[in-house]
Amino acid sequence: MTSRLLLQSGTLAVGASSLAVRASTLTTRASSLTARVGRRRVHTSKVQASFLEKLGLFMRPGSEAEAYVEPRSQPKVSIIERLGAMRRRGGYGLGGGMPLYVPIKAKNVEKAWEIWAKYLRYPDPTVPPPSRDSLVDMLMLVVNAVIPRTAGIITEAIRSKQPIAGFRTAVILRHIFAKSTGSEQAGHLSAFDLRLDLDRSEDYKHIIELLRLAVDSRLPGGNTRTIGELTADKLELEANDMEVSRLVQVLIQAAIQDGVEIDTDILRATLDVMITTQDVTAACDTLAECYPDLALLLDPQAQVSAKVVSRALDDPQSELCQMAIGGLLQLVAVGTDPKQVGVDPRQPQEDLPYAQLEDVVDFSDKQPTAEEMKAVHAWRTATAERIYRAFVSAGISQVPAPDNSPHSALQGSVVPTPEMVSSVLNIYLAAGDVEQAALYYEALKAVLNQQSAQVQSSSWNAAGCEELKSEHKMGSGLWADIAHAACRSGQLWMAAQILGDMAGDGWAPLQSVYEQYIDAVSDPNEASLATAMRELQDRILANGISVTNLAVREPLICALTGQRDVVPKEFLTTRIEQAIVLFDIPNAEDIVSDETARDILSALIASGQLTRAQDLADTWSSGRPNLVTHQFAAELVRGLGRAGDHTQALELFSNYQHLDQGESTLDMLCAVLEVYMRAGDFAEAISVGKRIRTMVNANPHEQPERETYNYLLSAYCQKFQPSEAMCVLEEMRRYKVHANSDTYAVLAQSMSTLRSLDGMRLVSALANVDYNMAVSESEQSTATYSRPLPLGIDYYNSMIEA
């Protein structure tokens, strides 16, 4: 019994010791918990609280050592409030930009731009500006939206958005570079941290391509001021008002800092921007950072870095070298001496709303003098000759003479590309140096003779010419460029030779090229024009192409009969005769289309040869049943009315109605209305006008010209019906046919005759509204929706008389 009790007491002792060990373990854990978490932040149950209180690790509420504070329940915060709190604390990128975070992540370009544009217009001092990183993200969002990162087909819808994307790219880049940091002391552009953290060369190429689309050709171009020594504050000022060409220069420096190689694609895009902006100075400064040898070709006195080693001319047959030399020659053809830097007074593009870009005019109204143009051509020819000879001589090396003479011999040759030779040819033609131009044209033909004709891609047909052959040696755009240059210089013999060789290479010359060739005839009489046409036909025939070929003959006929403002009426008759001769060529391969035949008849009507137009229409209609259309008949009726033969015009209209079973088109009714107005029969004019208004109300998409409405307004005013005239004016405004000076002059004269002061006030108010009306770009492209003209003298005279 005693032994059993001793055994149980030993067991209890062991249990007590184990409990003591466990208690010490809990004490250690609780101490560590207390060290990590404060007393007030430990949430326990009642049992745990009693146990911890015994251990001295917890104080009950109301104890003398410390009062317990009951934790307050935190209210629930919505996701919008949390985003707002993050925005107030800086948010995305440890700075501003939280409002841009969501649309950038959602790839919503329009929403991101809306937020950014709102910040630019209405900056909030309580909201920090977007960080540089967020702007870089938005930049790539804009770029990738119109130029996909993966290879794919760019649709026309995406292509139409690229100019707007280019504008946005330029705006964002200006603000990105304005936030760049650098040393406090003045230094070179390379002393600043311009990196965009883009490791793909394609990204930089795409950005530069969009920047080229951001250049507005209507804005003045030319050399810009070199970026000198900069501080951080000065860089911010420079970047906010930086031209696109200088943006490309800074972007190239950023690419170099990012470790991106300036390869052929980036260099090509860069030179395209410089050619578009005509900025030779920016091109020199940009090339000095990556290809100093090319910069020295443009300007031998350019400041280049000795640390940059470039050997772009070491391999003349490489793609990089040939592309660079061709681009430099194109830049020289449109640029000026880099020492002549003009300050461009235009505003930054982000300060101009889209609707006002069309109103920007060239600030340099002063035309260059003859001496200034002579200096420009002298610089272009000298620089082009230097670049061309540097390329040609790059492949020539010195070798020992074969006859053991002490003098070395030259070996090797480099064949220039047709693009290089054509650029130099254009420069000499523009300078008026006929002898050098002739030499370079012979050099161009020699280069083409060494090449074999082959089937090329569609990019070779840049001018949109019709192909006479499937294989070519040079692109249609280059042929058209040198032909235009020869015509502008007045060298008809060379222009005829170029057009003949162009046809021999398988390209049918364009109508625009033919027009310049015809306009270049110094004495536009019948004999001179006939001589020029024979010379052209002989050159084309010498290259194995017959002028009877429809692709060659038809655009030439259209060029002769084109009703252009530069063609005087007395010279139009001579051109029409030559067109008829080409039209009636015997044994022609193909007949001229009905559309071209109607162009000849319309030209005869415009020149006043109405009888001959009718005779030719009757003759040609025998083999062309669809020749005489509603529009041609309307033109003939209108021409007879303008010639004063109102009776014959109305007889033709009556015969036309009889043949057409009484139906009349809108063009015919408008022509008859003009005839009645010229004849002074205002009652019949009003009757025809009612038919026109009924037809327009039934089909609003078919609208007459503004002159037709002016005739109808005048008819109502002549018959003392001003209320109907105002109804016609209201219809014009409803169908967006804008009134002009003649419209309000007629109304003002009518109200003055009627002694209607209220009518005069109404006309004046409407005139002021239409005079200040802004017309969209899409409406400007249509003749009916043309921009309102300034109010003329007749209108103000009528107002003064009233």
Short mmCIF file of C-alpha atoms in Angstrom, two decimals, residues 506-767:
data_model
loop_
_atom_site.label_atom_id
_atom_site.label_comp_id
_atom_site.label_asym_id
_atom_site.label_seq_id
_atom_site.Cartn_x
_atom_site.Cartn_y
_atom_site.Cartn_z
CA GLY A 506 6.70 50.37 -118.55
CA TRP A 507 5.00 53.32 -116.83
CA ALA A 508 2.27 55.34 -118.52
CA PRO A 509 2.82 59.07 -117.69
CA LEU A 510 0.22 60.68 -115.49
CA GLN A 511 -2.23 63.39 -116.51
CA SER A 512 -0.58 65.81 -114.05
CA VAL A 513 2.82 65.29 -115.72
CA TYR A 514 1.28 65.88 -119.14
CA GLU A 515 -0.37 69.06 -117.85
CA GLN A 516 2.96 70.44 -116.65
CA TYR A 517 4.55 69.53 -119.97
CA ILE A 518 1.82 71.38 -121.89
CA ASP A 519 1.94 74.38 -119.54
CA ALA A 520 5.71 74.60 -120.09
CA VAL A 521 5.21 75.56 -123.74
CA SER A 522 6.51 79.13 -123.78
CA ASP A 523 4.45 80.28 -126.79
CA PRO A 524 1.07 78.53 -126.53
CA ASN A 525 0.03 79.04 -130.13
CA GLU A 526 -1.09 76.28 -132.42
CA ALA A 527 2.29 75.78 -134.14
CA SER A 528 4.32 75.64 -130.89
CA LEU A 529 1.91 73.26 -129.22
CA ALA A 530 1.84 71.02 -132.30
CA THR A 531 5.65 70.92 -132.31
CA ALA A 532 5.78 70.00 -128.64
CA MET A 533 3.20 67.25 -129.15
CA ARG A 534 5.12 65.78 -132.10
CA GLU A 535 8.33 65.79 -130.04
CA LEU A 536 6.58 63.95 -127.24
CA GLN A 537 5.05 61.37 -129.55
CA ASP A 538 8.41 60.73 -131.26
CA ARG A 539 10.16 60.18 -127.91
CA ILE A 540 7.50 57.74 -126.78
CA LEU A 541 7.62 55.90 -130.10
CA ALA A 542 11.44 55.71 -129.95
CA ASN A 543 11.10 53.60 -126.79
CA GLY A 544 8.87 51.08 -128.50
CA ILE A 545 5.54 52.41 -127.19
CA SER A 546 2.92 53.61 -129.63
CA VAL A 547 0.93 56.72 -128.87
CA THR A 548 -2.16 54.82 -130.00
CA ASN A 549 -1.91 52.89 -126.73
CA LEU A 550 -4.94 53.91 -124.72
CA ALA A 551 -3.02 54.12 -121.43
CA VAL A 552 -0.69 56.73 -123.02
CA ARG A 553 -3.22 58.58 -125.14
CA GLU A 554 -6.17 59.01 -122.78
CA PRO A 555 -4.40 60.93 -119.95
CA LEU A 556 -2.82 63.16 -122.62
CA ILE A 557 -6.26 64.02 -124.03
CA CYS A 558 -7.56 64.76 -120.52
CA ALA A 559 -4.56 67.03 -119.91
CA LEU A 560 -5.29 68.96 -123.11
CA THR A 561 -9.01 69.41 -122.35
CA GLY A 562 -8.74 70.04 -118.61
CA GLN A 563 -10.61 73.18 -117.56
CA ARG A 564 -8.05 74.74 -115.24
CA ASP A 565 -7.76 78.32 -114.06
CA VAL A 566 -4.20 78.64 -115.38
CA VAL A 567 -5.37 78.03 -118.97
CA PRO A 568 -6.57 81.21 -120.73
CA LYS A 569 -9.72 80.81 -122.81
CA GLU A 570 -7.97 81.75 -126.07
CA PHE A 571 -5.41 78.97 -125.57
CA LEU A 572 -8.04 76.36 -124.72
CA THR A 573 -9.20 76.21 -128.34
CA THR A 574 -5.71 75.26 -129.53
CA ARG A 575 -5.49 72.49 -126.97
CA ILE A 576 -8.90 71.12 -127.85
CA GLU A 577 -7.82 70.81 -131.50
CA GLN A 578 -4.82 68.74 -130.48
CA ALA A 579 -7.06 66.57 -128.28
CA ILE A 580 -9.46 65.93 -131.17
CA VAL A 581 -6.50 64.96 -133.37
CA LEU A 582 -5.40 62.41 -130.76
CA PHE A 583 -8.99 61.24 -130.32
CA ASP A 584 -9.50 60.52 -134.01
CA ILE A 585 -6.20 58.70 -134.61
CA PRO A 586 -6.89 56.18 -137.39
CA ASN A 587 -6.31 52.49 -136.74
CA ALA A 588 -6.02 53.04 -132.99
CA GLU A 589 -5.68 49.96 -130.83
CA ASP A 590 -8.49 50.96 -128.46
CA ILE A 591 -11.13 53.64 -128.55
CA VAL A 592 -11.16 56.42 -125.99
CA SER A 593 -13.67 56.01 -123.17
CA ASP A 594 -16.99 57.84 -123.15
CA GLU A 595 -15.88 59.86 -120.13
CA THR A 596 -12.89 61.27 -122.02
CA ALA A 597 -15.11 62.02 -125.02
CA ARG A 598 -17.46 63.95 -122.75
CA ASP A 599 -14.46 65.89 -121.42
CA ILE A 600 -13.74 67.05 -124.97
CA LEU A 601 -17.35 68.10 -125.50
CA SER A 602 -17.41 69.92 -122.15
CA ALA A 603 -14.22 71.76 -123.10
CA LEU A 604 -15.83 72.84 -126.38
CA ILE A 605 -18.85 74.15 -124.47
CA ALA A 606 -16.62 76.01 -122.01
CA SER A 607 -14.72 77.62 -124.89
CA GLY A 608 -17.96 78.76 -126.53
CA GLN A 609 -17.90 76.32 -129.48
CA LEU A 610 -21.46 75.14 -128.90
CA THR A 611 -22.31 74.30 -132.49
CA ARG A 612 -19.23 72.15 -132.89
CA ALA A 613 -19.97 70.43 -129.58
CA GLN A 614 -23.46 69.53 -130.83
CA ASP A 615 -22.11 68.29 -134.16
CA LEU A 616 -19.43 66.13 -132.56
CA ALA A 617 -21.97 64.78 -130.07
CA ASP A 618 -24.27 63.75 -132.93
CA THR A 619 -21.34 62.18 -134.84
CA TRP A 620 -19.85 60.30 -131.92
CA SER A 621 -23.23 59.15 -130.58
CA SER A 622 -23.70 56.83 -133.55
CA GLY A 623 -21.10 54.44 -132.14
CA ARG A 624 -21.53 55.47 -128.50
CA PRO A 625 -25.16 55.14 -127.39
CA ASN A 626 -24.35 56.18 -123.79
CA LEU A 627 -22.27 59.25 -124.70
CA VAL A 628 -24.89 61.97 -124.17
CA THR A 629 -25.89 61.91 -120.49
CA HIS A 630 -28.16 64.10 -118.40
CA GLN A 631 -25.19 66.08 -117.14
CA PHE A 632 -23.84 66.75 -120.65
CA ALA A 633 -27.27 67.89 -121.86
CA ALA A 634 -27.52 70.22 -118.85
CA GLU A 635 -24.09 71.67 -119.61
CA LEU A 636 -25.10 72.28 -123.22
CA VAL A 637 -28.35 74.02 -122.16
CA ARG A 638 -26.42 76.15 -119.66
CA GLY A 639 -23.79 77.00 -122.28
CA LEU A 640 -26.42 78.13 -124.78
CA GLY A 641 -28.05 80.27 -122.14
CA ARG A 642 -24.75 81.95 -121.20
CA ALA A 643 -24.06 82.56 -124.88
CA GLY A 644 -27.38 84.47 -125.14
CA ASP A 645 -29.17 81.89 -127.30
CA HIS A 646 -32.04 81.39 -124.88
CA THR A 647 -34.50 80.17 -127.48
CA GLN A 648 -32.25 77.35 -128.70
CA ALA A 649 -31.47 76.40 -125.11
CA LEU A 650 -35.16 76.07 -124.26
CA GLU A 651 -35.80 74.13 -127.48
CA LEU A 652 -33.04 71.70 -126.54
CA PHE A 653 -34.61 71.34 -123.11
CA SER A 654 -38.03 70.66 -124.68
CA ASN A 655 -36.56 68.04 -127.02
CA TYR A 656 -34.72 66.44 -124.16
CA GLN A 657 -37.93 66.18 -122.13
CA HIS A 658 -39.71 64.61 -125.08
CA LEU A 659 -36.98 61.99 -125.55
CA ASP A 660 -36.79 61.32 -121.83
CA GLN A 661 -40.57 60.88 -121.46
CA GLY A 662 -41.06 64.07 -119.53
CA GLU A 663 -38.65 63.32 -116.67
CA SER A 664 -36.01 65.94 -115.83
CA THR A 665 -32.99 65.60 -113.60
CA LEU A 666 -31.89 68.11 -111.01
CA ASP A 667 -28.95 69.22 -113.18
CA MET A 668 -31.25 69.93 -116.11
CA LEU A 669 -33.72 71.92 -114.00
CA CYS A 670 -30.89 73.99 -112.51
CA ALA A 671 -29.61 74.75 -116.03
CA VAL A 672 -33.10 75.78 -117.23
CA LEU A 673 -33.54 78.00 -114.15
CA GLU A 674 -30.33 79.82 -115.08
CA VAL A 675 -31.54 80.23 -118.69
CA TYR A 676 -34.83 81.78 -117.56
CA MET A 677 -33.01 84.13 -115.20
CA ARG A 678 -30.67 85.28 -117.94
CA ALA A 679 -33.67 85.74 -120.24
CA GLY A 680 -35.46 87.85 -117.60
CA ASP A 681 -38.48 85.52 -117.33
CA PHE A 682 -38.73 85.48 -113.53
CA ALA A 683 -42.19 83.88 -113.40
CA GLU A 684 -41.00 80.81 -115.30
CA ALA A 685 -37.87 80.78 -113.18
CA ILE A 686 -40.01 80.61 -110.02
CA SER A 687 -42.05 77.79 -111.57
CA VAL A 688 -38.90 75.77 -112.28
CA GLY A 689 -37.58 76.67 -108.81
CA LYS A 690 -40.66 75.14 -107.18
CA ARG A 691 -39.96 71.87 -108.99
CA ILE A 692 -36.38 72.00 -107.73
CA ARG A 693 -37.47 72.62 -104.14
CA THR A 694 -39.96 69.74 -104.30
CA MET A 695 -37.31 67.41 -105.67
CA VAL A 696 -34.80 68.44 -102.96
CA ASN A 697 -37.35 68.02 -100.16
CA ALA A 698 -38.09 64.50 -101.45
CA ASN A 699 -34.39 63.62 -101.62
CA PRO A 700 -32.28 65.85 -99.32
CA HIS A 701 -29.08 63.99 -100.23
CA GLU A 702 -29.20 65.49 -103.76
CA GLN A 703 -28.50 69.20 -103.48
CA PRO A 704 -28.12 71.90 -106.17
CA GLU A 705 -25.20 74.28 -106.24
CA ARG A 706 -25.25 77.49 -104.21
CA GLU A 707 -25.55 79.56 -107.40
CA THR A 708 -28.89 77.86 -108.15
CA TYR A 709 -30.26 78.99 -104.79
CA ASN A 710 -28.96 82.49 -105.49
CA TYR A 711 -30.82 82.57 -108.82
CA LEU A 712 -34.01 81.40 -107.10
CA LEU A 713 -33.66 84.02 -104.36
CA SER A 714 -33.19 86.70 -107.00
CA ALA A 715 -36.30 85.52 -108.88
CA TYR A 716 -38.48 85.77 -105.76
CA CYS A 717 -37.06 89.19 -104.95
CA GLN A 718 -37.68 90.42 -108.49
CA LYS A 719 -41.33 89.34 -108.18
CA PHE A 720 -41.58 91.07 -104.76
CA GLN A 721 -41.98 87.89 -102.75
CA PRO A 722 -39.46 88.40 -99.91
CA SER A 723 -41.20 85.89 -97.62
CA GLU A 724 -40.61 83.10 -100.15
CA ALA A 725 -37.02 84.27 -100.54
CA MET A 726 -36.50 83.96 -96.79
CA CYS A 727 -38.03 80.47 -96.92
CA VAL A 728 -35.46 79.52 -99.57
CA LEU A 729 -32.71 80.92 -97.35
CA GLU A 730 -34.01 78.82 -94.46
CA GLU A 731 -33.92 75.73 -96.68
CA MET A 732 -30.31 76.51 -97.55
CA ARG A 733 -29.41 76.66 -93.89
CA ARG A 734 -31.33 73.44 -93.20
CA TYR A 735 -29.43 71.55 -95.89
CA LYS A 736 -26.08 73.17 -94.89
CA VAL A 737 -25.63 75.02 -98.17
CA HIS A 738 -23.90 78.13 -96.89
CA ALA A 739 -24.84 81.51 -98.28
CA ASN A 740 -22.22 83.84 -99.73
CA SER A 741 -21.88 87.54 -100.46
CA ASP A 742 -24.11 87.37 -103.56
CA THR A 743 -26.90 85.74 -101.56
CA TYR A 744 -27.10 88.51 -98.99
CA ALA A 745 -26.55 91.22 -101.59
CA VAL A 746 -29.68 90.06 -103.44
CA LEU A 747 -31.71 89.96 -100.21
CA ALA A 748 -30.43 93.34 -99.05
CA GLN A 749 -31.29 94.97 -102.39
CA SER A 750 -34.78 93.46 -102.27
CA MET A 751 -35.44 94.69 -98.72
CA SER A 752 -34.11 98.10 -99.68
CA THR A 753 -36.51 98.30 -102.63
CA LEU A 754 -39.43 97.26 -100.40
CA ARG A 755 -38.40 99.83 -97.73
CA SER A 756 -38.53 97.02 -95.13
CA LEU A 757 -36.44 98.02 -92.12
CA ASP A 758 -37.28 94.81 -90.23
CA GLY A 759 -36.27 92.77 -93.26
CA MET A 760 -32.96 94.63 -93.45
CA ARG A 761 -32.29 93.88 -89.78
CA LEU A 762 -33.05 90.20 -90.30
CA VAL A 763 -30.79 89.99 -93.35
CA SER A 764 -28.00 91.78 -91.48
CA ALA A 765 -28.28 89.43 -88.50
CA LEU A 766 -28.23 86.32 -90.70
CA ALA A 767 -25.27 87.67 -92.67
#
